[in-house]
Tab-separated table of C-alpha atoms in Angstrom:
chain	number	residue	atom	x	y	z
A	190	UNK	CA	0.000	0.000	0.000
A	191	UNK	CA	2.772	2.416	1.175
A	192	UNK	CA	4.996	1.328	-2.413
A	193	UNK	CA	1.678	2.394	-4.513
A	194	UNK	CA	1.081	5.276	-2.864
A	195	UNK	CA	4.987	6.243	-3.051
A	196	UNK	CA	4.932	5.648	-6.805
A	197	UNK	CA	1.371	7.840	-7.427
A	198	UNK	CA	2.993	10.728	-5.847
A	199	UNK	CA	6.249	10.332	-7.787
A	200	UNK	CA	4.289	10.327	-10.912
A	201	UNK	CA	2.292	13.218	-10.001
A	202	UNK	CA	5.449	15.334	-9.414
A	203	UNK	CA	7.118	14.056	-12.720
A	204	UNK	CA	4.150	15.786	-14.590
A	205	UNK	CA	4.739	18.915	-12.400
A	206	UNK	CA	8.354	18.524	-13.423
A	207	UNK	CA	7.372	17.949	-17.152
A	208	UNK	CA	4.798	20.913	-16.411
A	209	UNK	CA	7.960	23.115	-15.671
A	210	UNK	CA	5.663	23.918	-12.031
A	211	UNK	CA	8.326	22.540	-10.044
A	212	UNK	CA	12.153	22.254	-10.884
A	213	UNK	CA	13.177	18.540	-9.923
A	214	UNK	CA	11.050	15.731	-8.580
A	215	UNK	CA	11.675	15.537	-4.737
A	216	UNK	CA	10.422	11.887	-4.604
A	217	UNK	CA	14.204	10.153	-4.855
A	218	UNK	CA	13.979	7.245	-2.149
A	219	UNK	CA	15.435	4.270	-3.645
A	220	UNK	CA	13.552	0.992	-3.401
A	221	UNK	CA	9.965	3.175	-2.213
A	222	UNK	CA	8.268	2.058	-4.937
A	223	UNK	CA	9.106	-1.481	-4.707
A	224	UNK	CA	6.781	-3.755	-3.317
A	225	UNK	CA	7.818	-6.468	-1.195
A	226	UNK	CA	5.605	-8.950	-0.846
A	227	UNK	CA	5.452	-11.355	2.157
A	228	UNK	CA	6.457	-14.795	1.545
A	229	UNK	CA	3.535	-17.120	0.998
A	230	UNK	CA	3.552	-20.443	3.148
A	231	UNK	CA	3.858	-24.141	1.448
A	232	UNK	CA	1.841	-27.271	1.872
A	233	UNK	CA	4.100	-30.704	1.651
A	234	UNK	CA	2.513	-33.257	0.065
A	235	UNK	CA	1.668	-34.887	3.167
A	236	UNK	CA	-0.757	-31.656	3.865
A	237	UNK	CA	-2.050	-31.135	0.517
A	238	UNK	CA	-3.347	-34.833	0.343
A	239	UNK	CA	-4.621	-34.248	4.411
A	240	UNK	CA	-6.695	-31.021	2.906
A	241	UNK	CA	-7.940	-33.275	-0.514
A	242	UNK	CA	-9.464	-35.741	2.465
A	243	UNK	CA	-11.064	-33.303	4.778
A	244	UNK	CA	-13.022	-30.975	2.216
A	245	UNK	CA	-15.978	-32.701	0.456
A	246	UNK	CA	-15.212	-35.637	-1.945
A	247	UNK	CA	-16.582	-32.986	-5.199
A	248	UNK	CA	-13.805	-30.883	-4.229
A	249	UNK	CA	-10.700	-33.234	-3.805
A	250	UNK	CA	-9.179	-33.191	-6.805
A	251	UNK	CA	-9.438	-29.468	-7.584
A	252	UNK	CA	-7.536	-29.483	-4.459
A	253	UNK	CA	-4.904	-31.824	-5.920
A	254	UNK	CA	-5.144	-30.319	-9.474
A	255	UNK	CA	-4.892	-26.928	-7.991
A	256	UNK	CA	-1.136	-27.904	-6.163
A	257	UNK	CA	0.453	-30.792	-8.449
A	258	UNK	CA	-0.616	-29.267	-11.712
A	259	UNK	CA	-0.085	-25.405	-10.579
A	260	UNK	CA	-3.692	-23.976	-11.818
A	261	UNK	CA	-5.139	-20.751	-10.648
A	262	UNK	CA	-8.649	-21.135	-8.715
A	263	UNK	CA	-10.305	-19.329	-12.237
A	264	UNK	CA	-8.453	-21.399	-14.381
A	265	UNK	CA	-9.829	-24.801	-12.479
A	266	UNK	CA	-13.510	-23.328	-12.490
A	267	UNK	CA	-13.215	-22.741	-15.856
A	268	UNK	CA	-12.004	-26.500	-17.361
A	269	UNK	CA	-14.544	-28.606	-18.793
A	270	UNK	CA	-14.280	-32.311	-19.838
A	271	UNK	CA	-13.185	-31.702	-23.099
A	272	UNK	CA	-9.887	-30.308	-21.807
A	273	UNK	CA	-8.841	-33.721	-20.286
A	274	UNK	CA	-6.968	-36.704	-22.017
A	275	UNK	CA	-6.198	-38.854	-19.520
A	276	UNK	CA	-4.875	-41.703	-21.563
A	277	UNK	CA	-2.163	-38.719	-22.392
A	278	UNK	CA	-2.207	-37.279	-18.808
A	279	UNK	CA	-2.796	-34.259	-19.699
A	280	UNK	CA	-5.555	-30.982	-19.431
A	281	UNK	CA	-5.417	-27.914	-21.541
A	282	UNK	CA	-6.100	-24.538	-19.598
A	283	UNK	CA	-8.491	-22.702	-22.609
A	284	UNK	CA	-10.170	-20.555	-20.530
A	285	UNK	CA	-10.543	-18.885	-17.123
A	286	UNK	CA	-13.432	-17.808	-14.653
A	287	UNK	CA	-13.093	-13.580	-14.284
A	288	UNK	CA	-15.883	-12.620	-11.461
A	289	UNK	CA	-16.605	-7.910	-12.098
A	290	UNK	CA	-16.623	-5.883	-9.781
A	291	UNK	CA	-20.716	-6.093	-9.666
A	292	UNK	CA	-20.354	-9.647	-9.235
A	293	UNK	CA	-20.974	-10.989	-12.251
A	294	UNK	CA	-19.120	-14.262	-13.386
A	295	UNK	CA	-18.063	-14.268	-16.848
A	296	UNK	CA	-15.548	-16.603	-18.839
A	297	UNK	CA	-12.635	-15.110	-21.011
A	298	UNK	CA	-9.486	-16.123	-22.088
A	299	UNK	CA	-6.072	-16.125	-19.905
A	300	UNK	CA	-4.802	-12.669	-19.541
A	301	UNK	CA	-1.295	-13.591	-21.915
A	302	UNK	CA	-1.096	-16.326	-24.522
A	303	UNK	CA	0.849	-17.934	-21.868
A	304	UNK	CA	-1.670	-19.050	-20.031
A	305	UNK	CA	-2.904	-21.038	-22.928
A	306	UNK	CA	-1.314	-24.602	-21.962
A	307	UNK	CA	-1.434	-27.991	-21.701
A	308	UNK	CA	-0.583	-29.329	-18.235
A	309	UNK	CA	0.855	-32.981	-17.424
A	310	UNK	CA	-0.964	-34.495	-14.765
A	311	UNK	CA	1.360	-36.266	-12.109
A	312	UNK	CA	0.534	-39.844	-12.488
A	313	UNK	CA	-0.332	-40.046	-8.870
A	314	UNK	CA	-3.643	-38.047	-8.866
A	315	UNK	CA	-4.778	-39.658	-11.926
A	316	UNK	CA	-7.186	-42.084	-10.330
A	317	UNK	CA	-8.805	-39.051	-8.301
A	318	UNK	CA	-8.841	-37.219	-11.381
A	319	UNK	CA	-10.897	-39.993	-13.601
A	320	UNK	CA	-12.752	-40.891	-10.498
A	321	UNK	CA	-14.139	-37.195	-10.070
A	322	UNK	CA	-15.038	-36.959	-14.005
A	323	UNK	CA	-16.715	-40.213	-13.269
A	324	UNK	CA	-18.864	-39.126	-10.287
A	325	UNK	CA	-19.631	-35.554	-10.711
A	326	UNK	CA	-19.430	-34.280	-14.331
A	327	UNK	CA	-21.796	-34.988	-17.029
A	328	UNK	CA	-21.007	-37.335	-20.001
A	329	UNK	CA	-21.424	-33.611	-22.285
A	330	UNK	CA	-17.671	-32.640	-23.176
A	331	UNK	CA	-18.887	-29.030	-22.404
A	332	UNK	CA	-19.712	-29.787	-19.098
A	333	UNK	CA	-17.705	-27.657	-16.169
A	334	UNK	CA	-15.861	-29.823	-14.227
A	335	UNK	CA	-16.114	-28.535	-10.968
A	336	UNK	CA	-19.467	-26.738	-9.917
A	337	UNK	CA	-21.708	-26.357	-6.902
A	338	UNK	CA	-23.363	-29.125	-5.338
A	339	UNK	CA	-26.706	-28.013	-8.265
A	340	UNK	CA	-24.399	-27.802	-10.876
A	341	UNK	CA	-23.806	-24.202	-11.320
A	342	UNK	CA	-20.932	-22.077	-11.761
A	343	UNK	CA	-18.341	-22.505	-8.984
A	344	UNK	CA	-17.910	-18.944	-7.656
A	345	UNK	CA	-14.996	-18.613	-4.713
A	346	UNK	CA	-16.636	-17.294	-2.023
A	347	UNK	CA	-19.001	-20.181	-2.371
A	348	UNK	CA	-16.577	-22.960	-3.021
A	349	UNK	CA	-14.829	-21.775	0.529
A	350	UNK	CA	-17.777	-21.952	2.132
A	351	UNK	CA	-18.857	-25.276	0.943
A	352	UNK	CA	-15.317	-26.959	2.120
A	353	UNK	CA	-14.973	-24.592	5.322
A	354	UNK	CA	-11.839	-23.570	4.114
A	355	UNK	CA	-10.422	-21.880	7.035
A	356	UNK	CA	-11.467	-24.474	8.926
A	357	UNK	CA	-9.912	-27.546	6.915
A	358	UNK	CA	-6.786	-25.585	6.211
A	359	UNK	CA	-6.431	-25.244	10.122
A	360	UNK	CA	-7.584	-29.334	10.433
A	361	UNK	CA	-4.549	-29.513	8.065
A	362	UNK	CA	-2.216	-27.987	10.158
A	363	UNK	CA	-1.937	-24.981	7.821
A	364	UNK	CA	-3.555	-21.680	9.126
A	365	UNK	CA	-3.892	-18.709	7.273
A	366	UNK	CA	-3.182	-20.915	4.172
A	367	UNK	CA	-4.753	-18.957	1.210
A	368	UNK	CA	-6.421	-21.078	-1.724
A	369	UNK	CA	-3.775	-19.622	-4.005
A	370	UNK	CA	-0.862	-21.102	-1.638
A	371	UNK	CA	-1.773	-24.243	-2.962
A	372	UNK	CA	-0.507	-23.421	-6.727
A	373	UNK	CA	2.599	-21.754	-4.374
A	374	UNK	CA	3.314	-24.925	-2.995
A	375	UNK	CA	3.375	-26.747	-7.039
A	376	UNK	CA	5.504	-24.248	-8.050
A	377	UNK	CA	7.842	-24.695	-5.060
A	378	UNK	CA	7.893	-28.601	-5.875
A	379	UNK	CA	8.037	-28.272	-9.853
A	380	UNK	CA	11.186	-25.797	-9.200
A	381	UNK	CA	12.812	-28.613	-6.920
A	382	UNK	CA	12.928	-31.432	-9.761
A	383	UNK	CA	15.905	-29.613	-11.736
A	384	UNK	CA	13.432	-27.831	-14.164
A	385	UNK	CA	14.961	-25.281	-16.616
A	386	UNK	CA	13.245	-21.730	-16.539
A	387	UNK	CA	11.674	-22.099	-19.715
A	388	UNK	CA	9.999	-25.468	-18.400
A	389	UNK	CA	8.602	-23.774	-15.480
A	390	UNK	CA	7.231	-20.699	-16.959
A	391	UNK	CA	5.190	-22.883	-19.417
A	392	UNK	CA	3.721	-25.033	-16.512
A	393	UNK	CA	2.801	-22.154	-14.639
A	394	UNK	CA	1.568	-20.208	-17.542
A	395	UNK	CA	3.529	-17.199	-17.147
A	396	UNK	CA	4.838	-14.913	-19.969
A	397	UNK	CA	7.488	-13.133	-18.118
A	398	UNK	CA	10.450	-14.795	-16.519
A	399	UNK	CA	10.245	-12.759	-13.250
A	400	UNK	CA	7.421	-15.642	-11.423
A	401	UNK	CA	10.053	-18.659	-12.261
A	402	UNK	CA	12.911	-17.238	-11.324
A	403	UNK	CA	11.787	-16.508	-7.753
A	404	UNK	CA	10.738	-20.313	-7.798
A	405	UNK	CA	14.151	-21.257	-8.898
A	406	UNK	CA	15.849	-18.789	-6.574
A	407	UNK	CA	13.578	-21.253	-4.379
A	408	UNK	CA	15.225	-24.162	-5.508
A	409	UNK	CA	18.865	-22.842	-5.466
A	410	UNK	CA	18.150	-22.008	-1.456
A	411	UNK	CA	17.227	-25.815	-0.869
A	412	UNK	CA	20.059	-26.722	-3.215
A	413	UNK	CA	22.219	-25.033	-0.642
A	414	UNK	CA	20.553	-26.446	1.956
A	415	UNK	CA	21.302	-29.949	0.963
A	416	UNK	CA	24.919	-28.964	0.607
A	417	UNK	CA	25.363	-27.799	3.724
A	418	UNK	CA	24.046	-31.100	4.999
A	419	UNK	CA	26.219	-33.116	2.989
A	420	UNK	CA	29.111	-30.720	4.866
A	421	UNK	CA	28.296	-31.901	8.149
A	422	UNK	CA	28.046	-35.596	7.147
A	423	UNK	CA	31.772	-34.552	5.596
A	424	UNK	CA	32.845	-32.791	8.272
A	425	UNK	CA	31.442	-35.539	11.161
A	426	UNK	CA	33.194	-38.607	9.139
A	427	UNK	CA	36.610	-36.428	9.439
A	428	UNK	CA	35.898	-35.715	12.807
A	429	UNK	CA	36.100	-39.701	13.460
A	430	UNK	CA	38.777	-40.540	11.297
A	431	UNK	CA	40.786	-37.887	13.636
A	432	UNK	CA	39.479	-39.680	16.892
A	433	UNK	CA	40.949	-42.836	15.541
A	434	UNK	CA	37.550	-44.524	14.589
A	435	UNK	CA	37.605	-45.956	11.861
A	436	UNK	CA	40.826	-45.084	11.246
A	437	UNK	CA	43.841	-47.760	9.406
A	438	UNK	CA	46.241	-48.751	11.818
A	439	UNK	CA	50.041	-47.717	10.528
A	440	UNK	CA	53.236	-48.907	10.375
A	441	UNK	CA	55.253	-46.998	13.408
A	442	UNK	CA	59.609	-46.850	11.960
A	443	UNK	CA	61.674	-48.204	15.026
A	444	UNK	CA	65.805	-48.129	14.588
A	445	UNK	CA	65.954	-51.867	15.489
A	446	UNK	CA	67.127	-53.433	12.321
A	447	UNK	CA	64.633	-56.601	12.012
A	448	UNK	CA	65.865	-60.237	12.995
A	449	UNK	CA	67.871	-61.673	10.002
A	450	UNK	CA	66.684	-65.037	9.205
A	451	UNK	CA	69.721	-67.711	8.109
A	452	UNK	CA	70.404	-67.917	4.769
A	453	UNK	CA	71.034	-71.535	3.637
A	454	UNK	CA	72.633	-73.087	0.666
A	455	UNK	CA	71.990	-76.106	-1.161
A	456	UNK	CA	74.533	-77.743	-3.504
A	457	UNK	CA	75.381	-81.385	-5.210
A	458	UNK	CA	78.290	-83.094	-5.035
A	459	UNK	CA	79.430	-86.000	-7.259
A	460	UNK	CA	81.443	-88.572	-5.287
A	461	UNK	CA	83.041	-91.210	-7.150
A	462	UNK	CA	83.224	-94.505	-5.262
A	463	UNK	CA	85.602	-97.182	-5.022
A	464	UNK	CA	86.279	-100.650	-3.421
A	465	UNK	CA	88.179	-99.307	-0.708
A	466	UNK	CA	85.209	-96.864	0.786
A	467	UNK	CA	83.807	-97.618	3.659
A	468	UNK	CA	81.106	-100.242	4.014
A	469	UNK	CA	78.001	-100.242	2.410
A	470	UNK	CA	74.491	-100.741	3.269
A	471	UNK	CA	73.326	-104.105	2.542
A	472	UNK	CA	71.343	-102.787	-0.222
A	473	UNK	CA	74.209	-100.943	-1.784
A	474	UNK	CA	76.136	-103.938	-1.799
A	475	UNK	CA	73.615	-106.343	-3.707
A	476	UNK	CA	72.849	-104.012	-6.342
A	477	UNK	CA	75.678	-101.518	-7.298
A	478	UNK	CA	79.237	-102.227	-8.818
A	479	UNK	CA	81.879	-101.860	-6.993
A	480	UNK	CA	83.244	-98.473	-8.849
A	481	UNK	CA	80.198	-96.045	-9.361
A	482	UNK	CA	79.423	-92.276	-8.833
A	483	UNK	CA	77.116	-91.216	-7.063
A	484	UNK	CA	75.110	-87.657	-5.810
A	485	UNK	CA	75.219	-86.173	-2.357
A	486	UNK	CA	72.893	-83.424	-1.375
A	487	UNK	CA	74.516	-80.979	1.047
A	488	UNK	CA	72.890	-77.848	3.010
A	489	UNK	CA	75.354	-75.218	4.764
C-alpha cells in the first residue's frame, strides 16, 4: 500500500516537473516504490493430500489439481471435460473464470497467450482425477468440471464456504493458508525437480520470466541447503577418522634393524666310489658295482 502510494505521488510530481511547475522531482527514495511482498507459506505433500481428504469428496481433486498441476482457482472453475486426455495425462487450460466488480461471473481467455497450456498431470492423482469426471461431471464434453453441489458455476466465495476452508486448512495444520498457496506450494515442488526456466514458466503459464525465477531462486536455497548437509556428514566422518575410529592402523619406523633369518645353501656333489670306501648298506652292496658315482645333497 505504502509502495503504490509512493509511486502515485512520484508520478504526479514528474508531470509537475514535465509541467515546468516545479524544478526537480523531490520523490528520490530508492527501493519506495518497490513492493515487497510477504512470503507465501507451502503445503508438503503430506498436507495437501490431508486437505484433498477433509473438504468434500466434489472438491478433492481441484484441491490436488490446484497444487500438483499449478492452476489458478479461475483457471480450475473454468475447465470442462473436453480439456482432459487422460490416456495422455494431460488438461489444456483454454479458458478462465473472471468474477466484475458487480459480481458478475463471466468466462474469457487467460490474460497472456501464456496461459494457454497444456498441463501434465502427475501420475499419482490420476485415479482421483478420472474418479471425479466419473462421479460428478456430465457425459457432455462441455460440461464444467467442478461446480456447486446443483451444478452451477463454482464462484470462490461459495466454493470456501462449501469446504470450510479456514477451517480444513487449520484441520490440516496450515492456518492462514490462502487457496492460491496451494498453486505456491506446485511451483515450489516443480522448481525442486531440476526444471529449466523455460519449463517452469510454461507449466505455470507465465509470460514473463520474473514468477520462475523466484521459484528457482527457491530451488537454489534448498540446493544449498542440501549442501550444507552433505558438509556436516563430511565434516562428522573427518571428525572420526581424527578420533581414531575408523581409522587404518600404521606402520610406526623403530631403529631396530629386524631379525635376520639364516640364509642356507643347497649344492650337489658328485662322489666317485671305489672298493676301498667304507662299508656299504646291505642294499648298496647287492645291487651296485663296486666303482660307481654317485650324488650327495649338502645344506650349509
Amino acid at each position: 500500500m505504502v509502495a503504490k502510494a509512493y509511486r502515485l505521488l512520484r508520478a504526479a510530481l514528474n508531470t509537475a516537473v514535465d509541467d515546468e511547475l516545479i524544478r526537480r522531482n523531490p520523490c528520490r527514495i530508492k527501493g519506495a516504490g518497490i513492493e515487497r511482498a510477504a512470503e507465501r507459506p507451502t503445503a508438503t505433500v503430506a498436507q495437501v493430500f490431508q486437505l484433498a481428504d477433509i473438504v468434500p469428496g466434489r472438491f478433492r481433486a481441484l484441491i490436488l489439481l490446484a497444487a500438483f498441476a499449478s492452476l489458478r482457482y479461475g483457471e480450475l472453475a473454468a475447465l470442462r471435460r473436453r480439456d482432459f486426455d487422460l490416456r495422455c495425462r494431460t488438461l489444456t487450460v483454454r479458458a478462465t473464470l473472471v468474477e466484475r466488480s458487480d459480481g458478475s461471473l463471466t468466462f474469457g481467455p487467460p490474460k497472456t497467450d501464456a496461459g494457454i497450456r497444456t498441463v501434465t498431470i502427475p501420475d499419482a492423482i490420476r485415479r482421483d482425477v478420472r474418479a471425479h469426471l466419473d462421479d460428478f461431471v456430465d457425459e457432455d464434453q462441455d460440461a464444467l468440471v467442478f461446480t456447486g453441489a446443483k451444478g452451477a458455476v463454482l464462484r470462490r466465495s461459495n466454493f470456501q464456504t462449501a469446504c470450510k476452508w479456514r477451517e480444513s486448512v487449520a484441520a490440516a495444520g496450515l492456518p492462514d493458508f490462502h487457496f492460491h498457496d496451494l498453486r505456491h506450494t506446485g511451483n515450489t515442488l516443480a522448481s525442486r525437480t531440476g526444471a529449466s526456466l523455460a519449463e517452469l514458466m510454461a507449466r505455470m503459464g507465465h509470460a514473463s520470466t520474473r514468477a520462475a525465477m523466484i521459484y528457482q531462486h527457491t530451488a537454489r536455497e534448498r540446493d544449498e541447503h542440501i549442501a550444507d548437509a552433505l558438509s556436516s556428514q563430511i565434516k562428522q566422518s573427518r571428525d572420526r577418522a581424527r578420533n581414531g575410529h575408523g581409522q587404518r592402523k600404521k606402520w610406526v619406523a623403530t631403529n631396530e634393524a629386524p631379525a635376520r633369518k639364516p640364509v642356507l645353501s643347497w649344492g650337489l656333489t658328485l662322489e666317485r666310489v671305489t672298493g676301498i670306501e667304507p662299508a656299504l648298506s646291505a642294499w648298496e652292496a647287492d645291487v651296485l658295482p663296486l666303482n660307481y658315482t654317485r650324488r650327495r645333497h649338502h645344506c650349509t
